[in-house]
Coordinates of C-alpha atoms and ligand atoms in Angstrom, one line a residue:
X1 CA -8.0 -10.9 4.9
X2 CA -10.8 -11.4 6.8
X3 CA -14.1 -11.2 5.5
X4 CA -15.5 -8.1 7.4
X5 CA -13.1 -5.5 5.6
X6 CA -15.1 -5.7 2.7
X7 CA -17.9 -3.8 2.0
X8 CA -18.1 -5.2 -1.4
X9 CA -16.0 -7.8 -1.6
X10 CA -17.0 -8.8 -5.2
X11 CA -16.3 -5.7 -7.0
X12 CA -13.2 -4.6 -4.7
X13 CA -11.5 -7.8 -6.0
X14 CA -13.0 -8.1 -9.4
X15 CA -9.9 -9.2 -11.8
X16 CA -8.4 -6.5 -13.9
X17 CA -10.2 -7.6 -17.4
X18 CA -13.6 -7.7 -16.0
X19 CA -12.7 -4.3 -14.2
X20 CA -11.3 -2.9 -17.5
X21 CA -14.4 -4.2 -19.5
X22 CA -16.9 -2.9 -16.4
X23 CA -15.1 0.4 -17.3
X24 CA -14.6 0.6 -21.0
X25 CA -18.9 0.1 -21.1
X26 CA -19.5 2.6 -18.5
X27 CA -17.4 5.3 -20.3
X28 CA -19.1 4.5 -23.3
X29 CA -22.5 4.8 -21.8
X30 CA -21.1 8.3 -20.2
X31 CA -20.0 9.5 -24.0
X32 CA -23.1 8.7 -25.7
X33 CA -25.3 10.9 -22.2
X34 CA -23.2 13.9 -22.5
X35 CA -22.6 13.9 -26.5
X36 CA -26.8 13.9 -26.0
X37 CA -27.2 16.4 -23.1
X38 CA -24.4 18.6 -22.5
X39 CA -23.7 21.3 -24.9
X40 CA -20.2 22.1 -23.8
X41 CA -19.5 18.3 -24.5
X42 CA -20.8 18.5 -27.6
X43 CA -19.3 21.4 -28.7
X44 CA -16.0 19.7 -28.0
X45 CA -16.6 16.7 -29.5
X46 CA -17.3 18.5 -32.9
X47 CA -14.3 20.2 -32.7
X48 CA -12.2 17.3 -32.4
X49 CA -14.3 15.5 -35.1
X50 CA -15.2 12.5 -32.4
X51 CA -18.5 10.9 -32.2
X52 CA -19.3 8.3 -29.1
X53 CA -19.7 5.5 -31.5
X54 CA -15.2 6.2 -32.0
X55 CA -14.9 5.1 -28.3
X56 CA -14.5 1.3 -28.5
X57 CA -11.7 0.6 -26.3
X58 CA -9.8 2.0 -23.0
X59 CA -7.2 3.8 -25.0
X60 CA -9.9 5.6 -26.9
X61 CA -10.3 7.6 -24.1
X62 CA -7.4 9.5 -25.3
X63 CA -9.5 11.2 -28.2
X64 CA -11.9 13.2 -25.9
X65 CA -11.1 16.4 -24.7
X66 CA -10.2 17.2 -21.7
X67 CA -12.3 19.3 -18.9
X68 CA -10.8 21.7 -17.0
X69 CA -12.0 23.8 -13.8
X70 CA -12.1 26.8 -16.1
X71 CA -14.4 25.2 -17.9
X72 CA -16.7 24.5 -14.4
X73 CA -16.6 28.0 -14.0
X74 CA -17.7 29.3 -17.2
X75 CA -20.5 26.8 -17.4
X76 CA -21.6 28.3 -13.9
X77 CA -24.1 27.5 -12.5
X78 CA -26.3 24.7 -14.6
X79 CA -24.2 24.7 -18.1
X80 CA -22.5 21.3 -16.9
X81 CA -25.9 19.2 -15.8
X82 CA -26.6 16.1 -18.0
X83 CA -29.7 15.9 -16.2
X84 CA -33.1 18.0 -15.6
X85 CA -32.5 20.5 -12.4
X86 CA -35.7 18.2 -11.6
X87 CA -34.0 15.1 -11.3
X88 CA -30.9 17.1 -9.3
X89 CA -31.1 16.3 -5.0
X90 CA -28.3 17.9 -3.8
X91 CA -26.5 20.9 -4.8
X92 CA -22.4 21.1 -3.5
X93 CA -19.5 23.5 -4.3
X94 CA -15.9 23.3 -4.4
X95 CA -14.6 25.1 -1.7
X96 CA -12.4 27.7 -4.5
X97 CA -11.1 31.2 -3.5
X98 CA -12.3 34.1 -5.6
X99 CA -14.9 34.9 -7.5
X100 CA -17.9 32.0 -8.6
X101 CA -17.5 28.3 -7.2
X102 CA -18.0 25.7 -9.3
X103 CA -21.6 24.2 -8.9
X104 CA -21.8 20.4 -8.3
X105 CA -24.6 18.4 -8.7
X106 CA -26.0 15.3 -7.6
X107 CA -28.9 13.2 -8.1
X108 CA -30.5 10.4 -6.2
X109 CA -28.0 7.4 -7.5
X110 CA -25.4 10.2 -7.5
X111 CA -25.8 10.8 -3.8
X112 CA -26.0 7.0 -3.2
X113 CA -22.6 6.3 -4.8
X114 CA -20.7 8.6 -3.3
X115 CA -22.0 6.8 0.4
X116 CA -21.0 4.1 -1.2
X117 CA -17.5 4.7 -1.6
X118 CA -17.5 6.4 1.6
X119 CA -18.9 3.1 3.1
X120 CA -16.4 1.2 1.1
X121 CA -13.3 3.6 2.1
X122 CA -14.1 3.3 6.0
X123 CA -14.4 -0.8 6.0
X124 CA -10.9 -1.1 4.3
X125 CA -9.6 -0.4 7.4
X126 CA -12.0 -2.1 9.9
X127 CA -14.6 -0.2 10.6
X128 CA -18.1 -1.9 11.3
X129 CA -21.3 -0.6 12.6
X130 CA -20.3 -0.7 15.8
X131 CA -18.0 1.8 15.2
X132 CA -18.5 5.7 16.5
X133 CA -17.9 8.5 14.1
X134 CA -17.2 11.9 15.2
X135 CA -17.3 13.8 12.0
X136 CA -14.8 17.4 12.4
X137 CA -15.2 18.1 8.4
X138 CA -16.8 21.2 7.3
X139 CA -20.5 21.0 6.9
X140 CA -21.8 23.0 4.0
X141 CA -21.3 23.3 0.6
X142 CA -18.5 21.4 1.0
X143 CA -18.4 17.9 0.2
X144 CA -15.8 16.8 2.8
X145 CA -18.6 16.6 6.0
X146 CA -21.7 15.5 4.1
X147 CA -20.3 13.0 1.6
X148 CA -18.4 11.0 4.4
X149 CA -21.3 11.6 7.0
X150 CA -23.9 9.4 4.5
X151 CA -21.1 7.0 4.1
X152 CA -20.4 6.0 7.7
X153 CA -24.4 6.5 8.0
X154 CA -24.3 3.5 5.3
X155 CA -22.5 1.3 7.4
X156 CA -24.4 1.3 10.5
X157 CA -21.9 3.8 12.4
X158 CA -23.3 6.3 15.4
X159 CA -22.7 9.7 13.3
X160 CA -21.9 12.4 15.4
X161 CA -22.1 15.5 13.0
X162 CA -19.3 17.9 15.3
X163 CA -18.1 19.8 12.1
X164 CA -14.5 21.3 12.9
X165 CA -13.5 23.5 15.8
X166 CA -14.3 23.4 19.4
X167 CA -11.4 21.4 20.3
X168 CA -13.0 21.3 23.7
X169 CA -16.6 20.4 22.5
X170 CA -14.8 17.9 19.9
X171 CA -12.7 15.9 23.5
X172 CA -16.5 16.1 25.6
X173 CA -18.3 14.5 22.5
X174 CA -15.3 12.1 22.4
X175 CA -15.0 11.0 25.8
X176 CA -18.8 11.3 27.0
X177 CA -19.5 9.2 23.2
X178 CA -16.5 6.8 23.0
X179 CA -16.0 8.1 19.2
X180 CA -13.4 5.7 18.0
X181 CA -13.4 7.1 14.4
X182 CA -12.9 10.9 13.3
X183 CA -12.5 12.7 10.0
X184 CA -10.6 15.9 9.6
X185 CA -7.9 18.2 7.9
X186 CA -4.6 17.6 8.6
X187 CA -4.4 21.0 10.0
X188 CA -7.0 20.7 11.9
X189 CA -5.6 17.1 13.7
X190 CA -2.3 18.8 14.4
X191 CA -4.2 21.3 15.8
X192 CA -6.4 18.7 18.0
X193 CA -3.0 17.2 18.8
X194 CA -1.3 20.6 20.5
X195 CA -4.8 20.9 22.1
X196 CA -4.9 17.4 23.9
X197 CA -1.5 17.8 24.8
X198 CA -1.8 21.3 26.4
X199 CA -5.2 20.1 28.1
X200 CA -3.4 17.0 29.7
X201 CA -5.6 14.7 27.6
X202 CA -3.7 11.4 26.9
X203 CA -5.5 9.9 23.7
X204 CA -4.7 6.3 24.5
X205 CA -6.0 6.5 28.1
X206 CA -8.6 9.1 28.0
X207 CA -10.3 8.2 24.8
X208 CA -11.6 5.2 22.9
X209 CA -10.1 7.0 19.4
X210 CA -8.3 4.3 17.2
X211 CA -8.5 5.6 13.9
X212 CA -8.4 9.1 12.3
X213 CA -9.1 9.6 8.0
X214 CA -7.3 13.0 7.2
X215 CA -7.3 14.5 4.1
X216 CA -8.8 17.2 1.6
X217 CA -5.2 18.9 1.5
X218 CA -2.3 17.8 0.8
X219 CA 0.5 16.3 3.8
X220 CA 3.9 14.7 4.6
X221 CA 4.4 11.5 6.1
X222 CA 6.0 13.7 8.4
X223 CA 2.5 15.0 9.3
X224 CA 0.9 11.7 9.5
X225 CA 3.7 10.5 12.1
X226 CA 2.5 13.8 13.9
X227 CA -1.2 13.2 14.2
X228 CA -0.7 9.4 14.7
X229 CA 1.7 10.4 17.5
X230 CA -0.6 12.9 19.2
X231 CA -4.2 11.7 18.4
X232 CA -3.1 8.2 19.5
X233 CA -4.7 6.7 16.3
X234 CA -3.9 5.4 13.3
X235 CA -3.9 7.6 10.8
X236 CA -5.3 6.8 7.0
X237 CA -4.7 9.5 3.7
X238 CA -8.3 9.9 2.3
X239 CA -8.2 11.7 -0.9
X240 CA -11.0 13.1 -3.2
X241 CA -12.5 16.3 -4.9
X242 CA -15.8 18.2 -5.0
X243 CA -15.9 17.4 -9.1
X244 CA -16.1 13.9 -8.4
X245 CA -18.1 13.3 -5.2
X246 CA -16.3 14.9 -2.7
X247 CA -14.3 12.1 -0.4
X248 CA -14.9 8.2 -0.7
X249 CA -12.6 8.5 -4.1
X250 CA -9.1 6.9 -3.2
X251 CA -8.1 5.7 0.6
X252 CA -6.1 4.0 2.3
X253 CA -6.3 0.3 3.1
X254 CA -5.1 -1.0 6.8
X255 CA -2.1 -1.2 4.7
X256 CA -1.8 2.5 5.0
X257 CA 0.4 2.5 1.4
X258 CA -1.0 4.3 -0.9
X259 CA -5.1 4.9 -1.8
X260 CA -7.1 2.8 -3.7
X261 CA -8.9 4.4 -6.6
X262 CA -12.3 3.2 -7.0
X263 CA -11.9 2.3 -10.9
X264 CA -15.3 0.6 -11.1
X265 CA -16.6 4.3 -11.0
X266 CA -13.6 6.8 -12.2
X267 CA -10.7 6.1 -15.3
X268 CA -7.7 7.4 -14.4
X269 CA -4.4 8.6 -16.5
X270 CA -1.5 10.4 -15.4
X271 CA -0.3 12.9 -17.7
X272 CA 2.2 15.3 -18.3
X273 CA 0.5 18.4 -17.4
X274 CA 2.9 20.5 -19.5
X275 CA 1.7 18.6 -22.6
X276 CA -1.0 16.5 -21.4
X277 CA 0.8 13.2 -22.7
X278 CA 0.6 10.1 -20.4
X279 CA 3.7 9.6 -18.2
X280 CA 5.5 6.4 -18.4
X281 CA 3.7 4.1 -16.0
X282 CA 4.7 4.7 -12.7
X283 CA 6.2 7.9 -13.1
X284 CA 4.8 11.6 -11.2
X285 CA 2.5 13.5 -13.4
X286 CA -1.2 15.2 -12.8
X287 CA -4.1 13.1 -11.9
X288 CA -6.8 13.2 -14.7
X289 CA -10.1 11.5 -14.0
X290 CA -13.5 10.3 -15.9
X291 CA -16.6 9.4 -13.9
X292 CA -17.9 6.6 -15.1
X293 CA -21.0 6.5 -13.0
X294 CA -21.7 10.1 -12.4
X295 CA -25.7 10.9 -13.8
X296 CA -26.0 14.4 -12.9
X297 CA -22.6 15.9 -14.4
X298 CA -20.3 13.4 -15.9
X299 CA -17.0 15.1 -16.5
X300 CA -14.6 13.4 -19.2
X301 CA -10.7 13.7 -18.8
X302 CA -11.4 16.0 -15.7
X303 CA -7.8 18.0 -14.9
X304 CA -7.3 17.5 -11.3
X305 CA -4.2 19.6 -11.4
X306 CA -3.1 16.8 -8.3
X307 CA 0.4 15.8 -8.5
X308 CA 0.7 11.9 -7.9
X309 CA 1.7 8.7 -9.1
X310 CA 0.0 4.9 -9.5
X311 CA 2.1 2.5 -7.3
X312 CA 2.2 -0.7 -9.6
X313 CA 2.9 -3.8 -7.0
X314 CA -0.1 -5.5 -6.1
X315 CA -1.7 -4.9 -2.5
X316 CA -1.4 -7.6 -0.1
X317 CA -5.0 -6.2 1.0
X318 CA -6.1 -8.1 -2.6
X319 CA -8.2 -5.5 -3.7
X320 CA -7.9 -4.9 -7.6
X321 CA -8.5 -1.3 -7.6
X322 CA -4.7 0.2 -7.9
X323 CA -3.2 2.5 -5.4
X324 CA -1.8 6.5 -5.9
X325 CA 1.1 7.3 -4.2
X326 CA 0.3 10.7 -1.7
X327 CA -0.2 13.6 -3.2
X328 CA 3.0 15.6 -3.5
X329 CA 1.0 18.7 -4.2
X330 CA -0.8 20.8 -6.7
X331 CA 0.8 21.8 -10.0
X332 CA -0.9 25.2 -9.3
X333 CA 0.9 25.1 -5.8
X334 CA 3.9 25.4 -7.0
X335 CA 6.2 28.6 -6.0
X336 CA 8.7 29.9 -7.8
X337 CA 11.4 32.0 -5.9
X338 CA 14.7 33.5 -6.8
X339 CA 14.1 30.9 -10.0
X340 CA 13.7 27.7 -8.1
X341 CA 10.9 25.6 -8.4
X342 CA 9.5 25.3 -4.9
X343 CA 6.5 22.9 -3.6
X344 CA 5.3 23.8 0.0
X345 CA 5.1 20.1 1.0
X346 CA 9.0 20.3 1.1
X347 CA 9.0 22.5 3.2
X348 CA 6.5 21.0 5.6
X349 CA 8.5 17.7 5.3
X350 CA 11.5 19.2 6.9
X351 CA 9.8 21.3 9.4
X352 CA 7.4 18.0 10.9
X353 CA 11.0 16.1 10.8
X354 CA 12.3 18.1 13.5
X355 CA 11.9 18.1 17.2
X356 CA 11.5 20.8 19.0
X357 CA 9.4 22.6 16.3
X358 CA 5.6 22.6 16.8
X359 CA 2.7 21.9 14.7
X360 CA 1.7 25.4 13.2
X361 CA 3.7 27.2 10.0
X362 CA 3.3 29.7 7.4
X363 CA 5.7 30.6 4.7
X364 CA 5.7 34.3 4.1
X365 CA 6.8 35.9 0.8
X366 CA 7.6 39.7 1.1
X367 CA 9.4 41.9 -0.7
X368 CA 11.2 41.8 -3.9
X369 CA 11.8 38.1 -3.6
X370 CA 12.2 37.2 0.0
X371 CA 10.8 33.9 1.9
X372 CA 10.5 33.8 5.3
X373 CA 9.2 30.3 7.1
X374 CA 7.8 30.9 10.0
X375 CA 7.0 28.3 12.7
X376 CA 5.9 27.7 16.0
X377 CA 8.4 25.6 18.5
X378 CA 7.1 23.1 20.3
X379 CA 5.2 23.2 23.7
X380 CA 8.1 21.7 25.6
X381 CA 10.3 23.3 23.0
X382 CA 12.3 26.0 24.5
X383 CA 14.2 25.5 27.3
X384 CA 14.7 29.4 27.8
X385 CA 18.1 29.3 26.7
X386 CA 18.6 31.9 23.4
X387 CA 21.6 30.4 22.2
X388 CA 19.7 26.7 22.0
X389 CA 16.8 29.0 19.6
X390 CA 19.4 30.0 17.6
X391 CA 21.4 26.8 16.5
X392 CA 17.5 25.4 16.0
X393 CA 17.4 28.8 13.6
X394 CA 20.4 27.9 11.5
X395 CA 20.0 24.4 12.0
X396 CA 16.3 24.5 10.0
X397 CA 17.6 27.3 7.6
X398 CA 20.3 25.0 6.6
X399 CA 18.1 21.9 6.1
X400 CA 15.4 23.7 4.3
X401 CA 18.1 25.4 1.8
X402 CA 19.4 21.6 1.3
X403 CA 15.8 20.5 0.7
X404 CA 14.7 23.3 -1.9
X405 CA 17.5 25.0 -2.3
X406 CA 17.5 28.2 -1.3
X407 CA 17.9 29.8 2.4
X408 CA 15.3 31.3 3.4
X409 CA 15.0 33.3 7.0
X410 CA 13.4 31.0 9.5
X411 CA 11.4 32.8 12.2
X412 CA 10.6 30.7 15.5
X413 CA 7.6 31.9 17.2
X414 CA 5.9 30.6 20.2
X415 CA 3.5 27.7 20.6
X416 CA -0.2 29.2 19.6
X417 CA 0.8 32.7 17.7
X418 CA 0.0 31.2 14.5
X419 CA -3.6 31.7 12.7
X420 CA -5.2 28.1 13.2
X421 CA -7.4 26.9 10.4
X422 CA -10.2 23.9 11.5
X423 CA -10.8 23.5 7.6
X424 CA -8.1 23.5 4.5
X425 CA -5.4 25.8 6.0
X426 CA -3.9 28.7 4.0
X427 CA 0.1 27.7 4.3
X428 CA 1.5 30.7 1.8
X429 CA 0.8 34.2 2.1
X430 CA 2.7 35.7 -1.0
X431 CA 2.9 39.3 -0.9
X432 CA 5.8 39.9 -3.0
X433 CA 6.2 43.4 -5.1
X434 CA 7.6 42.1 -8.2
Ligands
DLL501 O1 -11.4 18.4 -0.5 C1 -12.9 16.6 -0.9 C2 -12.4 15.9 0.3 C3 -13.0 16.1 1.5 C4 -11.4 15.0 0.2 C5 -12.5 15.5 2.6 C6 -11.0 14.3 1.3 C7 -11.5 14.5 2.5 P1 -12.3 20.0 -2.8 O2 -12.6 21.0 -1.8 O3 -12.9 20.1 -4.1 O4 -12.8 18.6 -2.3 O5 -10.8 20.0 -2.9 C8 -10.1 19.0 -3.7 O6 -8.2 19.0 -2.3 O7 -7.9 18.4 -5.8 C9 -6.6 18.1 -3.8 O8 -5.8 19.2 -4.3 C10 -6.9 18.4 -2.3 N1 -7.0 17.1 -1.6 C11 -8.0 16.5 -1.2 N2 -7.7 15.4 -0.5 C12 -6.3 15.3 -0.4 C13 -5.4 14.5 0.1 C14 -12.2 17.9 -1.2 N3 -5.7 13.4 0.8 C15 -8.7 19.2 -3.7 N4 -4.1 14.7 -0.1 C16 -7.9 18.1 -4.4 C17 -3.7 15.8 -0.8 C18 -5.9 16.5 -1.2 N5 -4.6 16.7 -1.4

């Protein structure tokens, strides 16, 4: 490995005891600040009957109570701090649907680590300060632009703050820059993809683009394939949430299998998240994480409600820190129709599998019980011949009924008449009377 893919080699291949002791005295050090500060924390902590000093090992951890979003909510806006609002530098939310967002603050070291990880996440894969980063994340309140933008500042990169959108803005920057690194949704690069295509741009002659980080919803290796394919770039799963710093928590190596949790700052588990018991190791379950550095709002046992698994081999990239599998989904994503379980990534796995169909879909649920996946063909897709539209039709219907068991209607629609979303798309539109 050479030496430049580290951006701290030291602690990225510290040996699991050291790790696991590194860990064990930061999570007691988080205990004892929020069993001091937070009220909420110490409400719970009397209700279970734990005191900080009970926490002398790893599997302690499983006597403190879990923190749930619902909990972020109620605590709205400053209930959750662990800090002064004085000592507080930057304020971000998670990007949530209705009603109050949950408030996420960060102070001076907070913001600091977080750029570190960022910085961490991007050399894992090669990136140096020569490097040009074209940033097409959200800027806001959202952690996804800002986070990653102080990261690749860290590391010496040119920053080009684009935000999302303005696909033709986004190719000018890109050519009349060189940017050879972007960060985006998955939607959005599929998007970018149909764009360059349609404009006549070819990525690996027109632009110096070699890698792409995508993430902040959840994708196939279907999708990957897609945006590798049409962004010319190597594509790398970056995974985080606004709770915990926003991105920079788990990437992807140039191994591109599987992201590497940073375990010198978060403990993981992977429960059950029917009955909140650990899963045997290895197995699916819901991420649940504990900052272990965090000083404006330490969460303990924070419920991600991310569906995952830890791979257990070692990496060949020799980093310590263990990988998660991709993110299959949210347990709160799931559908249920006509009694089946249903996850929409199985649907998008069988719909990016197939040629001919585009890069835009929606699944539709209407009426009593009805789904209806709708999805745009491919520019080149239709050769103007019906019948060829229809044995596509039946074709998909019959591999998406194998994949989640039930048929629903499939509706091919042209390239473009889809919404397009530059930041987390919305995939399911349930209108169901029931
Ligand atoms: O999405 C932070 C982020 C920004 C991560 C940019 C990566 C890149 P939130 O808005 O709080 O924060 O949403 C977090 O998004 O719990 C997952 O459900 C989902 N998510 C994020 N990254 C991935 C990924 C940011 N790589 C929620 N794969 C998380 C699957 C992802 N789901």
């Amino acid at each position: 490995m050479p030496l430049n893919m580290f951006w701290d080699q030291k602690i990225e291949t510290l040996d699991r005891a050291a790790l696991e002791r590194l860990q064990l005295q930061r999570l007691q050090d988080t205990v004892q600040r929020v069993a001091a500060r937070v009220p909420f924390y110490q409400q719970k902590f009397a209700e279970l009957g734990v005191k900080p000093d009970d926490i002398r090992s790893l599997a302690n951890l499983r006597r403190l109570p879990f923190t749930t979003s619902a909990d972020l909510r109620a605590n709205y806006p400053a209930g959750m701090l662990a800090v002064s609002l004085d000592d507080t530098l930057r304020l971000h939310t998670s990007s949530g649907t209705t009603g109050k967002p949950k408030a996420l603050f960060f102070s001076r070291q907070d913001v600091d680590n977080a750029a570190e990880l960022c910085a961490r996440s991007f050399v894992m894969t090669g990136v140096t300060k020569k490097d040009v980063f074209q940033n097409m994340m959200t800027y806001g309140m959202f952690t996804g632009a800002l986070v990653t933008h102080y990261g690749a500042e860290k590391v010496g990169c040119l920053v080009i703050p684009a935000g999302p959108g303005n696909s033709e803005r986004q190719v000018m920057l890109m050519q009349d820059f060189r940017t050879t690194f972007i960060h985006l949704t998955p939607s959005y690069g599929l998007y970018l993809a149909t764009f360059l295509e349609k404009h006549g741009v070819e990525p690996r002659r027109d632009l110096a683009l070699r890698k792409a980080f995508v993430g902040a919803e959840a994708y196939t290796e279907e999708t990957r394939r897609k945006i590798e394919e049409g962004l010319g770039v190597d594509v790398y799963n970056s995974y985080g949430l606004s709770e915990m710093n926003g991105p920079g928590i788990a990437f992807e190596c140039e191994q591109k299998h599987g992201m590497h949790i940073w375990e010198d700052h978060f403990l993981i588990e992977i429960i059950d998240p029917q009955t909140g018991d650990p899963v045997a190791d290895g197995q699916p379950g819901e991420l649940v994480m504990t900052s272990l550095c965090r000083e404006a709002m330490p969460l303990l046992r924070y419920r991600t409600r991310d569906i995952t698994s830890i791979m257990l081999e070692p990496c060949a990239c020799d980093r310590t820190h263990r990988r998660l599998n991709r993110i299959t989904g949210r347990s709160d994503d799931m559908l249920i129709v006509r009694g089946v379980n249903i996850y929409p990534q199985q649907i998008e796995r069988v719909l990016m599998a197939q040629s001919g169909v585009g890069r835009n879909y929606l699944i539709a649920l209407e009426g009593l019980d009805e789904m209806t996946v709708k999805v745009e063909l491919a520019e080149a897709g239709f050769d103007g011949q019906v019948e060829h539209l229809m044995k596509l039709q039946s074709h998909l219907a019959e591999k998406l009924r194998a994949e989640i068991l039930i048929k629903p209607q499939v509706e091919l629609l042209p390239p473009g008449s889809l919404p397009v979303s530059e930041g987390k798309a919305k995939r399911v539109v349930d209108n169901r009377k029931m």
